[in-house]
mmCIF file of C-alpha atoms in Angstrom:
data_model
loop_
_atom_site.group_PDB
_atom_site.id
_atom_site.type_symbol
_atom_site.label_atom_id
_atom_site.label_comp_id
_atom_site.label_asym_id
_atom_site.label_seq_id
_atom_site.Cartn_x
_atom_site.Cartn_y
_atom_site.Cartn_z
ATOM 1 C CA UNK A 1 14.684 -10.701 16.165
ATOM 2 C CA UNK A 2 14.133 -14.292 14.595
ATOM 3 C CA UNK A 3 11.144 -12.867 12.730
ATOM 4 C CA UNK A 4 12.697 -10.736 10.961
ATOM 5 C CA UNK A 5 15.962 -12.438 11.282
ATOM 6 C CA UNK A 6 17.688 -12.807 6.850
ATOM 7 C CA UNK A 7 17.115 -15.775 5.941
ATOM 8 C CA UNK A 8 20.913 -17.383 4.997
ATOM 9 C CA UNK A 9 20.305 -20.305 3.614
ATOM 10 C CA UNK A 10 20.626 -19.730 -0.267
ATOM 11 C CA UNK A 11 18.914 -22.744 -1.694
ATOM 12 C CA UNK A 12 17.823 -22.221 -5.474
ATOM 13 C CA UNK A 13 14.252 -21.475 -6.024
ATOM 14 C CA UNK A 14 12.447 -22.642 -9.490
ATOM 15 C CA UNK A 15 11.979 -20.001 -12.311
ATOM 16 C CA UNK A 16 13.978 -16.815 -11.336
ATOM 17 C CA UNK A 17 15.796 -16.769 -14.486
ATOM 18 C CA UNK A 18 13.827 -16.670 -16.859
ATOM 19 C CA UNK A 19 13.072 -20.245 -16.867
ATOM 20 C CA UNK A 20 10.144 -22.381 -19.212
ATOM 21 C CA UNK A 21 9.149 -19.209 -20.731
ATOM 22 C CA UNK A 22 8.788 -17.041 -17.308
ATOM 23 C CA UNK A 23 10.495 -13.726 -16.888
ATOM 24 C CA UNK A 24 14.091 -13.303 -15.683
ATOM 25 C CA UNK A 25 13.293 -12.104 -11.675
ATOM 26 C CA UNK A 26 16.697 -11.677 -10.243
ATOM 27 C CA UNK A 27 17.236 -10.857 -6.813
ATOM 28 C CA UNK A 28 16.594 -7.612 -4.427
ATOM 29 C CA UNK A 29 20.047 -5.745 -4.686
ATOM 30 C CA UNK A 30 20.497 -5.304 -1.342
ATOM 31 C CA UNK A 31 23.626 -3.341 -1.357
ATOM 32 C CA UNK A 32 21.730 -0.831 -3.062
ATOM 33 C CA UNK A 33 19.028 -0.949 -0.435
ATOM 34 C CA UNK A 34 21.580 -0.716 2.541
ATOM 35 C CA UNK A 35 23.582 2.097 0.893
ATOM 36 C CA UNK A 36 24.540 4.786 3.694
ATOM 37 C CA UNK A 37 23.539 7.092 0.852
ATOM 38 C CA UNK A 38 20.100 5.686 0.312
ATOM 39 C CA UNK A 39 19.148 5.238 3.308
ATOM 40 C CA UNK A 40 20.637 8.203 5.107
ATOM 41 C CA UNK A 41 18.846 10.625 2.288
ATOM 42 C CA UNK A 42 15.387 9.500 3.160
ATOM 43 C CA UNK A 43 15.723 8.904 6.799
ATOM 44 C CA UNK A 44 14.988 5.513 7.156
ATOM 45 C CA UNK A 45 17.271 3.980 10.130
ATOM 46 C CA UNK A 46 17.689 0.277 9.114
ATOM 47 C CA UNK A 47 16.654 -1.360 6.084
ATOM 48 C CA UNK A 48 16.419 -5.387 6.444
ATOM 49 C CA UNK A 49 15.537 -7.698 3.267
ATOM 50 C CA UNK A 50 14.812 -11.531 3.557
ATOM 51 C CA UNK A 51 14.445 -14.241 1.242
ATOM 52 C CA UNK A 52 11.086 -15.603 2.371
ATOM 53 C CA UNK A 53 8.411 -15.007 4.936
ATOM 54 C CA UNK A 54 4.960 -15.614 6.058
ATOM 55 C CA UNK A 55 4.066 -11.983 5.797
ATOM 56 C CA UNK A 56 6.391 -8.783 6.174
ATOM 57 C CA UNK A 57 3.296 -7.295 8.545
ATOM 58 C CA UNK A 58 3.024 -9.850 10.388
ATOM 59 C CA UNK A 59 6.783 -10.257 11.291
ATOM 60 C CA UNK A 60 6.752 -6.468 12.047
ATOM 61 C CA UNK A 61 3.832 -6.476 14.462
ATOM 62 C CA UNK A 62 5.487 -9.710 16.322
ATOM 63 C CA UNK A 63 8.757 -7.653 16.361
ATOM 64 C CA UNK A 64 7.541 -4.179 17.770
ATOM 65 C CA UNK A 65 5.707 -6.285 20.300
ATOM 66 C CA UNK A 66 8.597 -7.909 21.536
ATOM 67 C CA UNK A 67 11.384 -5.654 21.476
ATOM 68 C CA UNK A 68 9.895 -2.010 20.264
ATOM 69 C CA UNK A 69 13.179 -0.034 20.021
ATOM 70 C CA UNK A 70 14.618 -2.620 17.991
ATOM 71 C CA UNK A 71 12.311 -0.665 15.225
ATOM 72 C CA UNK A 72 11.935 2.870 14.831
ATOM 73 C CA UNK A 73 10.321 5.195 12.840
ATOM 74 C CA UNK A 74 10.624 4.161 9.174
ATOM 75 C CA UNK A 75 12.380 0.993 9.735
ATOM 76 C CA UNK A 76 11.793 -1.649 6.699
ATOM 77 C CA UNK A 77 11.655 -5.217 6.064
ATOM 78 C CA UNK A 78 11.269 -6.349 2.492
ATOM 79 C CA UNK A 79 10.660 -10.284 1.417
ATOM 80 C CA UNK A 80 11.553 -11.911 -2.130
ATOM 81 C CA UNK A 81 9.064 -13.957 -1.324
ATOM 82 C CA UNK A 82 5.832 -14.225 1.030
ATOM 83 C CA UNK A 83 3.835 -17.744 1.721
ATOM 84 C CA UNK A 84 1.101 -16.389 4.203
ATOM 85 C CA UNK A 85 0.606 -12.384 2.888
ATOM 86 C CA UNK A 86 -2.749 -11.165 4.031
ATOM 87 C CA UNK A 87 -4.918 -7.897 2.682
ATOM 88 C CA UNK A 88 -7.893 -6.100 3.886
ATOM 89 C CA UNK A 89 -10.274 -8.396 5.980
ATOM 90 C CA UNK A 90 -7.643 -11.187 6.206
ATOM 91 C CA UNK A 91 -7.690 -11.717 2.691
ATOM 92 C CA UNK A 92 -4.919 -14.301 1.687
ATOM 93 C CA UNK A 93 -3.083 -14.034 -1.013
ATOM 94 C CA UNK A 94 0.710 -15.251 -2.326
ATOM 95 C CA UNK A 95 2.732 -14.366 -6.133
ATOM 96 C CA UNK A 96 5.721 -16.363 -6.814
ATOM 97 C CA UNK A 97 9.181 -15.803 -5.582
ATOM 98 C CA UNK A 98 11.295 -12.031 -6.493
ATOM 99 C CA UNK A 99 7.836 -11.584 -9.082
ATOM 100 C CA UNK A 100 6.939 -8.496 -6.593
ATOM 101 C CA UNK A 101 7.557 -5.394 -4.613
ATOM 102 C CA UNK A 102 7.103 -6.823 -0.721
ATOM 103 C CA UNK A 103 7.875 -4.398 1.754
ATOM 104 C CA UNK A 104 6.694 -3.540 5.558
ATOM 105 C CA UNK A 105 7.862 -0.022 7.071
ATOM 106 C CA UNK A 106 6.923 0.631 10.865
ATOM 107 C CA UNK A 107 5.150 4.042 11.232
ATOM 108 C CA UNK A 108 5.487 6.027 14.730
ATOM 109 C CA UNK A 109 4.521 9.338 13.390
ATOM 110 C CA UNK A 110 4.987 12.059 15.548
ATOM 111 C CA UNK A 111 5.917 16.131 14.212
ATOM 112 C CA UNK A 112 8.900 18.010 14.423
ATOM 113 C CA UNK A 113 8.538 18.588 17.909
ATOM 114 C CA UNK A 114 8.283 15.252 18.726
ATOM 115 C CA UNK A 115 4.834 15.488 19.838
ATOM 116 C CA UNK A 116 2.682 12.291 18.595
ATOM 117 C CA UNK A 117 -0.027 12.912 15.498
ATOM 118 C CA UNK A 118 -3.770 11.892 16.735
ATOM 119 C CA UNK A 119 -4.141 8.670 16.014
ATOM 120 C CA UNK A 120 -7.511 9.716 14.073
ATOM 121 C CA UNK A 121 -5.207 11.137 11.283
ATOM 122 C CA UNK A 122 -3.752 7.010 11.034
ATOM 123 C CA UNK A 123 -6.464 6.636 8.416
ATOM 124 C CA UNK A 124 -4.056 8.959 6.024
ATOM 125 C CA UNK A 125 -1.323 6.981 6.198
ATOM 126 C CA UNK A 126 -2.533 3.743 3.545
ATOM 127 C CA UNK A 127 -3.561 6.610 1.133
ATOM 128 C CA UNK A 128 -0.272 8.780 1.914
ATOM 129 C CA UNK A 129 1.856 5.306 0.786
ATOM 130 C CA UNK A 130 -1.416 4.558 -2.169
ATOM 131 C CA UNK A 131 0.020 8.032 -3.653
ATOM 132 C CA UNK A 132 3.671 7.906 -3.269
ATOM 133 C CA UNK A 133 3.279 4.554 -4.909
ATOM 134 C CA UNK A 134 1.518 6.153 -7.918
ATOM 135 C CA UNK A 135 3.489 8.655 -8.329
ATOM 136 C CA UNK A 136 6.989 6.578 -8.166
ATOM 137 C CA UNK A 137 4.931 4.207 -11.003
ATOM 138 C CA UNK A 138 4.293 7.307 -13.078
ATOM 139 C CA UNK A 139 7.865 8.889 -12.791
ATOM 140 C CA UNK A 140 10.207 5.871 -12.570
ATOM 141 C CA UNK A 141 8.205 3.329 -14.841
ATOM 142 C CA UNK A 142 6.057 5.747 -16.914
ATOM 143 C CA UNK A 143 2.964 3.938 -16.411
ATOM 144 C CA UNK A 144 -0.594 5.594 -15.707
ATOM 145 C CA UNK A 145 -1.324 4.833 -11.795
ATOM 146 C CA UNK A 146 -4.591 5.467 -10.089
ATOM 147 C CA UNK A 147 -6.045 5.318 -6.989
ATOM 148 C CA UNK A 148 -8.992 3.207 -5.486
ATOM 149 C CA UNK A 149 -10.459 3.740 -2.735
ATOM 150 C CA UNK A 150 -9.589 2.718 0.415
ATOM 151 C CA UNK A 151 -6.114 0.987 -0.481
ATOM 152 C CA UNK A 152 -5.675 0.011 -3.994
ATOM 153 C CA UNK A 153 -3.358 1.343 -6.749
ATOM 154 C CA UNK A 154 -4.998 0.625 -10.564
ATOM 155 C CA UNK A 155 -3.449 0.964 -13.838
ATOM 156 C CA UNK A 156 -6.095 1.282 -16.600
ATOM 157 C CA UNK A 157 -8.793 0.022 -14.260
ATOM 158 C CA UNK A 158 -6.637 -3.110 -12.889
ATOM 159 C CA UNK A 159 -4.936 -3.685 -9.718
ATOM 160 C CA UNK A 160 -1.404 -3.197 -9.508
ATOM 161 C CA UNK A 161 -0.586 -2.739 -6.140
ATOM 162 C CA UNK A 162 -2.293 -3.162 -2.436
ATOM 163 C CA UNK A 163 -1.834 -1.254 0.449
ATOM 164 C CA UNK A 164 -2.440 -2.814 4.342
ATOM 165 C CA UNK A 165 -2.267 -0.425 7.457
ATOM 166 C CA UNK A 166 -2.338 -2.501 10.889
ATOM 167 C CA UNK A 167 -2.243 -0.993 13.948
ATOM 168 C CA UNK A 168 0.576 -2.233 16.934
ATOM 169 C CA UNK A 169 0.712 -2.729 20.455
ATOM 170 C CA UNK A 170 0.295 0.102 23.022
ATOM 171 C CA UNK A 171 2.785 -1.314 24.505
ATOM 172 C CA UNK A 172 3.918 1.034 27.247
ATOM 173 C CA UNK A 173 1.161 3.176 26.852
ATOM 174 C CA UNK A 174 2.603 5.476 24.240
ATOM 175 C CA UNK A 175 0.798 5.750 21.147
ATOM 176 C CA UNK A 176 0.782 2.506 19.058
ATOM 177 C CA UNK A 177 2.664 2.003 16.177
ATOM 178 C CA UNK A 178 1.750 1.732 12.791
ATOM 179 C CA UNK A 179 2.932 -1.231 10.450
ATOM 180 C CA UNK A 180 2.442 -0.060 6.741
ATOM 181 C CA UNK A 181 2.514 -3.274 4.008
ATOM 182 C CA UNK A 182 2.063 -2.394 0.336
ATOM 183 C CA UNK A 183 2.224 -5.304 -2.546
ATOM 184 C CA UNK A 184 3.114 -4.406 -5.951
ATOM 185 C CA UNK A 185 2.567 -7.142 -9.074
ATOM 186 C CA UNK A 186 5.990 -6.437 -11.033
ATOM 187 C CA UNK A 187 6.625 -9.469 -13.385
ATOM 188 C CA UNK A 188 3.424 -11.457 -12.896
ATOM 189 C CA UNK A 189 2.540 -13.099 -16.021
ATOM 190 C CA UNK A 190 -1.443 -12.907 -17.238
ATOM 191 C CA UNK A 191 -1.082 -16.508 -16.170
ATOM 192 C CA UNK A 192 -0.014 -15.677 -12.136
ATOM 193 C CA UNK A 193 -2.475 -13.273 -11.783
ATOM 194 C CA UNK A 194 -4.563 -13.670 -8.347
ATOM 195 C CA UNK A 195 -7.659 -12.776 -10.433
ATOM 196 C CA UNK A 196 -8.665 -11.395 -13.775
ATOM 197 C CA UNK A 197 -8.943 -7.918 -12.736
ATOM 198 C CA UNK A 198 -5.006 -7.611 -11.738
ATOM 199 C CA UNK A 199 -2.196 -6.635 -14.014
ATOM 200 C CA UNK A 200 1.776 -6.387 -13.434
ATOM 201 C CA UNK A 201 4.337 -3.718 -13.769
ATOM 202 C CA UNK A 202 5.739 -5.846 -16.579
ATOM 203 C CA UNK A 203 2.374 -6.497 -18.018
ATOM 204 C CA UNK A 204 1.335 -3.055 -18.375
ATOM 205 C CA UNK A 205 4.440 -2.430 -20.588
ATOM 206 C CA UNK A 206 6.262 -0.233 -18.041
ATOM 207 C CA UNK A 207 9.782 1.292 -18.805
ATOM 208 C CA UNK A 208 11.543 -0.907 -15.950
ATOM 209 C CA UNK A 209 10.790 -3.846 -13.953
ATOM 210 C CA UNK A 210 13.726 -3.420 -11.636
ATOM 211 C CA UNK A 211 12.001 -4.448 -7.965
ATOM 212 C CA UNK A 212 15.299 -2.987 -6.624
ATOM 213 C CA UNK A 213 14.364 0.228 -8.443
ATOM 214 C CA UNK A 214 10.921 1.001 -7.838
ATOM 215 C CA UNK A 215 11.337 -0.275 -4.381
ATOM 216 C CA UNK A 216 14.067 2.915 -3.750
ATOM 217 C CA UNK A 217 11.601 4.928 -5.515
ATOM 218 C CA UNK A 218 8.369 4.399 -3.505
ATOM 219 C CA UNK A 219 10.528 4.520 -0.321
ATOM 220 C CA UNK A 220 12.065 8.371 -1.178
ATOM 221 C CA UNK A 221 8.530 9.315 -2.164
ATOM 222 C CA UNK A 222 6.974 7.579 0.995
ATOM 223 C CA UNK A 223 9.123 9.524 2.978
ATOM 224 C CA UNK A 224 8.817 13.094 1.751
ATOM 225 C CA UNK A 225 5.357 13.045 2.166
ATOM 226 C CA UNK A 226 5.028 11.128 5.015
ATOM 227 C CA UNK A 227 7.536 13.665 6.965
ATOM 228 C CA UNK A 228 5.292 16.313 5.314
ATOM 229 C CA UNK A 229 2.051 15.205 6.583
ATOM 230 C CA UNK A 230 3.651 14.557 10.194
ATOM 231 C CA UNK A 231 5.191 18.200 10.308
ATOM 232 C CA UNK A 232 1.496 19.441 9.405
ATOM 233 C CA UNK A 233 0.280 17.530 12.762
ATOM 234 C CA UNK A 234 -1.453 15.476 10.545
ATOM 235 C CA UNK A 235 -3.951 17.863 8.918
ATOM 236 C CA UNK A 236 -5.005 16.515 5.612
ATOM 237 C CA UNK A 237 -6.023 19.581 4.311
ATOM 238 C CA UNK A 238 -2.344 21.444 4.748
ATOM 239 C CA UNK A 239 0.133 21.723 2.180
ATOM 240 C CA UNK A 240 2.197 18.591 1.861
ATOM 241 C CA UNK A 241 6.184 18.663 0.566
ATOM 242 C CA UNK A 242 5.727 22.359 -0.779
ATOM 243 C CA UNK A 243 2.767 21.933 -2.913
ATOM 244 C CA UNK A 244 -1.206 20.649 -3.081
ATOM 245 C CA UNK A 245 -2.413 18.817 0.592
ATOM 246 C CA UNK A 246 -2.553 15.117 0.756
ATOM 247 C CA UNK A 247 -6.563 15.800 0.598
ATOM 248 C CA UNK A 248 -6.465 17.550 -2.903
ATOM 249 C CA UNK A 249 -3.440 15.649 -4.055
ATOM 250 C CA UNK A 250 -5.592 11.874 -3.614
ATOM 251 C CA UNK A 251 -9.176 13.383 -4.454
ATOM 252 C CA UNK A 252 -7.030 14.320 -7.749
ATOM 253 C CA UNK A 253 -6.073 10.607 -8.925
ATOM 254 C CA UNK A 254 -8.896 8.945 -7.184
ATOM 255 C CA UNK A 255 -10.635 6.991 -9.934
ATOM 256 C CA UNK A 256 -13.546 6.037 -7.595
ATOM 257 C CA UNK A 257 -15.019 9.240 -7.052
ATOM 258 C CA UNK A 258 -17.669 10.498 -9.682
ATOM 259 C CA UNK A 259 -18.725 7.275 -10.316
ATOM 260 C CA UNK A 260 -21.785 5.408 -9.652
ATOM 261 C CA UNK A 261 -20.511 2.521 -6.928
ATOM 262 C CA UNK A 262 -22.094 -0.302 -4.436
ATOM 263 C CA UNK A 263 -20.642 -0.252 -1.114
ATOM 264 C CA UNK A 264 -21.149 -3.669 0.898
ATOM 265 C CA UNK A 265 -21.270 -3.535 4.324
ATOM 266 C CA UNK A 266 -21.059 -6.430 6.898
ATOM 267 C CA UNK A 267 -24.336 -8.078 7.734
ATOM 268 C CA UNK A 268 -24.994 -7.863 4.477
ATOM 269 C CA UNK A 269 -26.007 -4.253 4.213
ATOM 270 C CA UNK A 270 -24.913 -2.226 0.761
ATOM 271 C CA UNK A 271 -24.966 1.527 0.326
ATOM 272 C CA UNK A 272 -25.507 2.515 -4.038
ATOM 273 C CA UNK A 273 -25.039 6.162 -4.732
ATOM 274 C CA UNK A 274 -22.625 8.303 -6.038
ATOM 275 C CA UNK A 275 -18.762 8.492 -4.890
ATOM 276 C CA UNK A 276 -18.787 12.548 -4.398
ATOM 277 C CA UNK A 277 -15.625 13.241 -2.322
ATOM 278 C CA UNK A 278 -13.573 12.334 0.436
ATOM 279 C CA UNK A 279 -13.805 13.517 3.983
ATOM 280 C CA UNK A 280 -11.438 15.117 6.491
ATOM 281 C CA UNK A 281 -10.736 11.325 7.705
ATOM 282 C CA UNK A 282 -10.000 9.991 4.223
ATOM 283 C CA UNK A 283 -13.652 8.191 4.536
ATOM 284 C CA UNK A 284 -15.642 8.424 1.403
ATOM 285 C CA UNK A 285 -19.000 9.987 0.848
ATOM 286 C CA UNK A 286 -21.266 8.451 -0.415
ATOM 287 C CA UNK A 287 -24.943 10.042 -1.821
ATOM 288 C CA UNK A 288 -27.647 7.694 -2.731
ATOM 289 C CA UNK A 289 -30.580 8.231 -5.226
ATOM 290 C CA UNK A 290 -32.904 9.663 -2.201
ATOM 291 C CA UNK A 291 -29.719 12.504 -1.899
ATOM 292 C CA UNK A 292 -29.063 10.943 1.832
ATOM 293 C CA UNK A 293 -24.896 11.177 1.944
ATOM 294 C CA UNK A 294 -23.373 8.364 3.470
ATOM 295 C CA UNK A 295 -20.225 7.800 5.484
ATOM 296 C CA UNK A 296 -18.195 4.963 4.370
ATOM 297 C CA UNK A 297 -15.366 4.081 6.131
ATOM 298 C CA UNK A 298 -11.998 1.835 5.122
ATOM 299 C CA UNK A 299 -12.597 -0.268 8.139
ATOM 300 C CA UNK A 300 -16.166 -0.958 7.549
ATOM 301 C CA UNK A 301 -16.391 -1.764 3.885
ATOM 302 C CA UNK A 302 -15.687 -5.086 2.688
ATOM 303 C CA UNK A 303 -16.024 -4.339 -1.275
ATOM 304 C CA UNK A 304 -16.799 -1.519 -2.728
ATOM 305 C CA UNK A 305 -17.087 -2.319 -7.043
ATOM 306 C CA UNK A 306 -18.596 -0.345 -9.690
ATOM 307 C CA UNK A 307 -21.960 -0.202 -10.243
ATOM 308 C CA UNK A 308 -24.429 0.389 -13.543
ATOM 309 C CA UNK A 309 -28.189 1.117 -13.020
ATOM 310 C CA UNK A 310 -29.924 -1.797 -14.420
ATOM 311 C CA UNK A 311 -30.562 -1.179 -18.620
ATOM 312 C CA UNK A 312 -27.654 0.777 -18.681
ATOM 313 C CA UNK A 313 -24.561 -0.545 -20.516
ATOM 314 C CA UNK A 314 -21.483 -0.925 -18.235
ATOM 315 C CA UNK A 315 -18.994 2.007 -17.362
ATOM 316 C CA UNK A 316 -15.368 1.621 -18.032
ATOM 317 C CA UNK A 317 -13.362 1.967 -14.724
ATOM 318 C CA UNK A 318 -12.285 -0.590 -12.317
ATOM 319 C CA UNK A 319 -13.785 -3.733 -10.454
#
């Protein structure tokens, strides 16, 4: 598929060795990645990296459009580098080349009967990949992840990582796939930061910034749980991978909830309250000061920030 064809042509690219004071950023090991052991462990049928894209998504929702069983469940494309990478509402956004974590997996979740999950639980699925992401930060590079609500990953209050759930084609009529993107910062400098409020693997003094590494761990997390929450239907609130559900598990390293926040809604509507819980669609509640509660929901929102009652100093938290 020419989108997500590798790219062959090995020309050198600037400042992947450590060059005028950057940080060595060597390439994906992709024998490690393609390892019948690796990949056969966690289930994931084909693993494909390239050296630069537009946008891992993108090339994934082209592909399952054009020839679908060219990409099963939990097949992955990872980029060392990506010119045209969008987030939520379009967003654009681009780190310099091998600095990151870039990596697509298609979704076509379905239990272990084969039967398909509703597509009402696909709402799960960017906060299912938000915690297997925190916890392969905590285990494998020992640094304090948390979640944001609806699809970041924070460490001490800055963003680390993005998650970016798109839904496919119906295709045939059977239920559309789902193409999962997460970005994670791993050797951006303070000066490559998108904006103020980011940070890096590296930055936040972690205990490896081996892309090759945390990308293997994310993946095996990814994977248990996502399995997990497929073999439970779907149903947020059932035990996931022999312990907590995915409900209590994200309500548990949620940073947003408990805190006072500001919502903004298109037309330029905004919802201030208190962050109280998530519901059984992974939308967040929401009670203002006249106690109405208010549904929020990850496709409506277009920020949600932090927010201090006027004459009160600031909280600590995120942005």
């Amino acid at each position: 598929m020419e989108a997500a064809r590798p790219d062959d042509s090995r020309e050198p690219q600037e400042n992947l060795a450590g060059a005028k004071g950057l940080p060595e950023r060597p390439a994906l090991d992709r024998d490690a990645l393609s390892s019948t052991e690796f990949l056969s462990a966690n289930g994931i049928p084909q693993l494909t990296v390239v050296d630069t894209t537009g946008s891992t998504n993108a090339d994934l929702l082209r592909a399952v459009t054009v020839d679908p069983k060219a990409w099963p469940d939990l097949a992955v494309l990872t980029a060392e580098h990506q010119t045209a990478a969008r987030g939520r509402l379009d967003r654009s956004w681009e780190a310099p080349a091998r600095s990151s974590v870039l990596v697509s997996v298609v979704l076509r979740p379905v239990n272990a009967d084969g039967r398909p999950l509703p597509t009402q639980t696909y709402s799960w699925l960017s906060l299912l990949a938000a915690l297997a992401l925190r916890d392969a930060l905590l285990d494998t590079a020992g640094i304090p992840a948390e979640l944001k609500w609806p699809n970041d990953v924070l460490v001490r209050g800055r963003k680390v990582a993005g998650i970016l759930a798109q839904l496919g084609p119906m295709g045939d009529g059977s239920v559309p796939p789902v193409i999962l993107g997460t970005g994670l910062n791993v050797t951006l400098t303070d000066s490559e930061l998108p904006v103020p409020t980011a940070t890096s693997v590296q930055l936040e003094g972690a205990g490896t910034v081996n892309r090759t590494v945390l990308l293997k761990s994310y993946l095996s997390r990814f994977c248990v749980l996502y399995r997990s929450f497929c073999n439970a239907d779907g149903d947020p609130t059932s035990g996931l991978a022999g312990g907590p559900s995915l409900h209590k598990r994200v309500e548990a390293v949620m940073v947003t909830l408990g805190k006072q926040v500001r919502a903004q809604l298109p037309g330029d509507h905004e919802i201030i309250g208190h962050a109280t819980r998530l519901d059984d669609s992974g939308s967040l509640l929401v009670v203002d000061a006249a106690s109405h509660e208010h549904v929020v929901t990850a496709g409506d929102v277009v920020h949600l920030r932090a927010w201090t009652p006027p004459g009160q100093s600031a909280e600590s938290g995120y942005a």
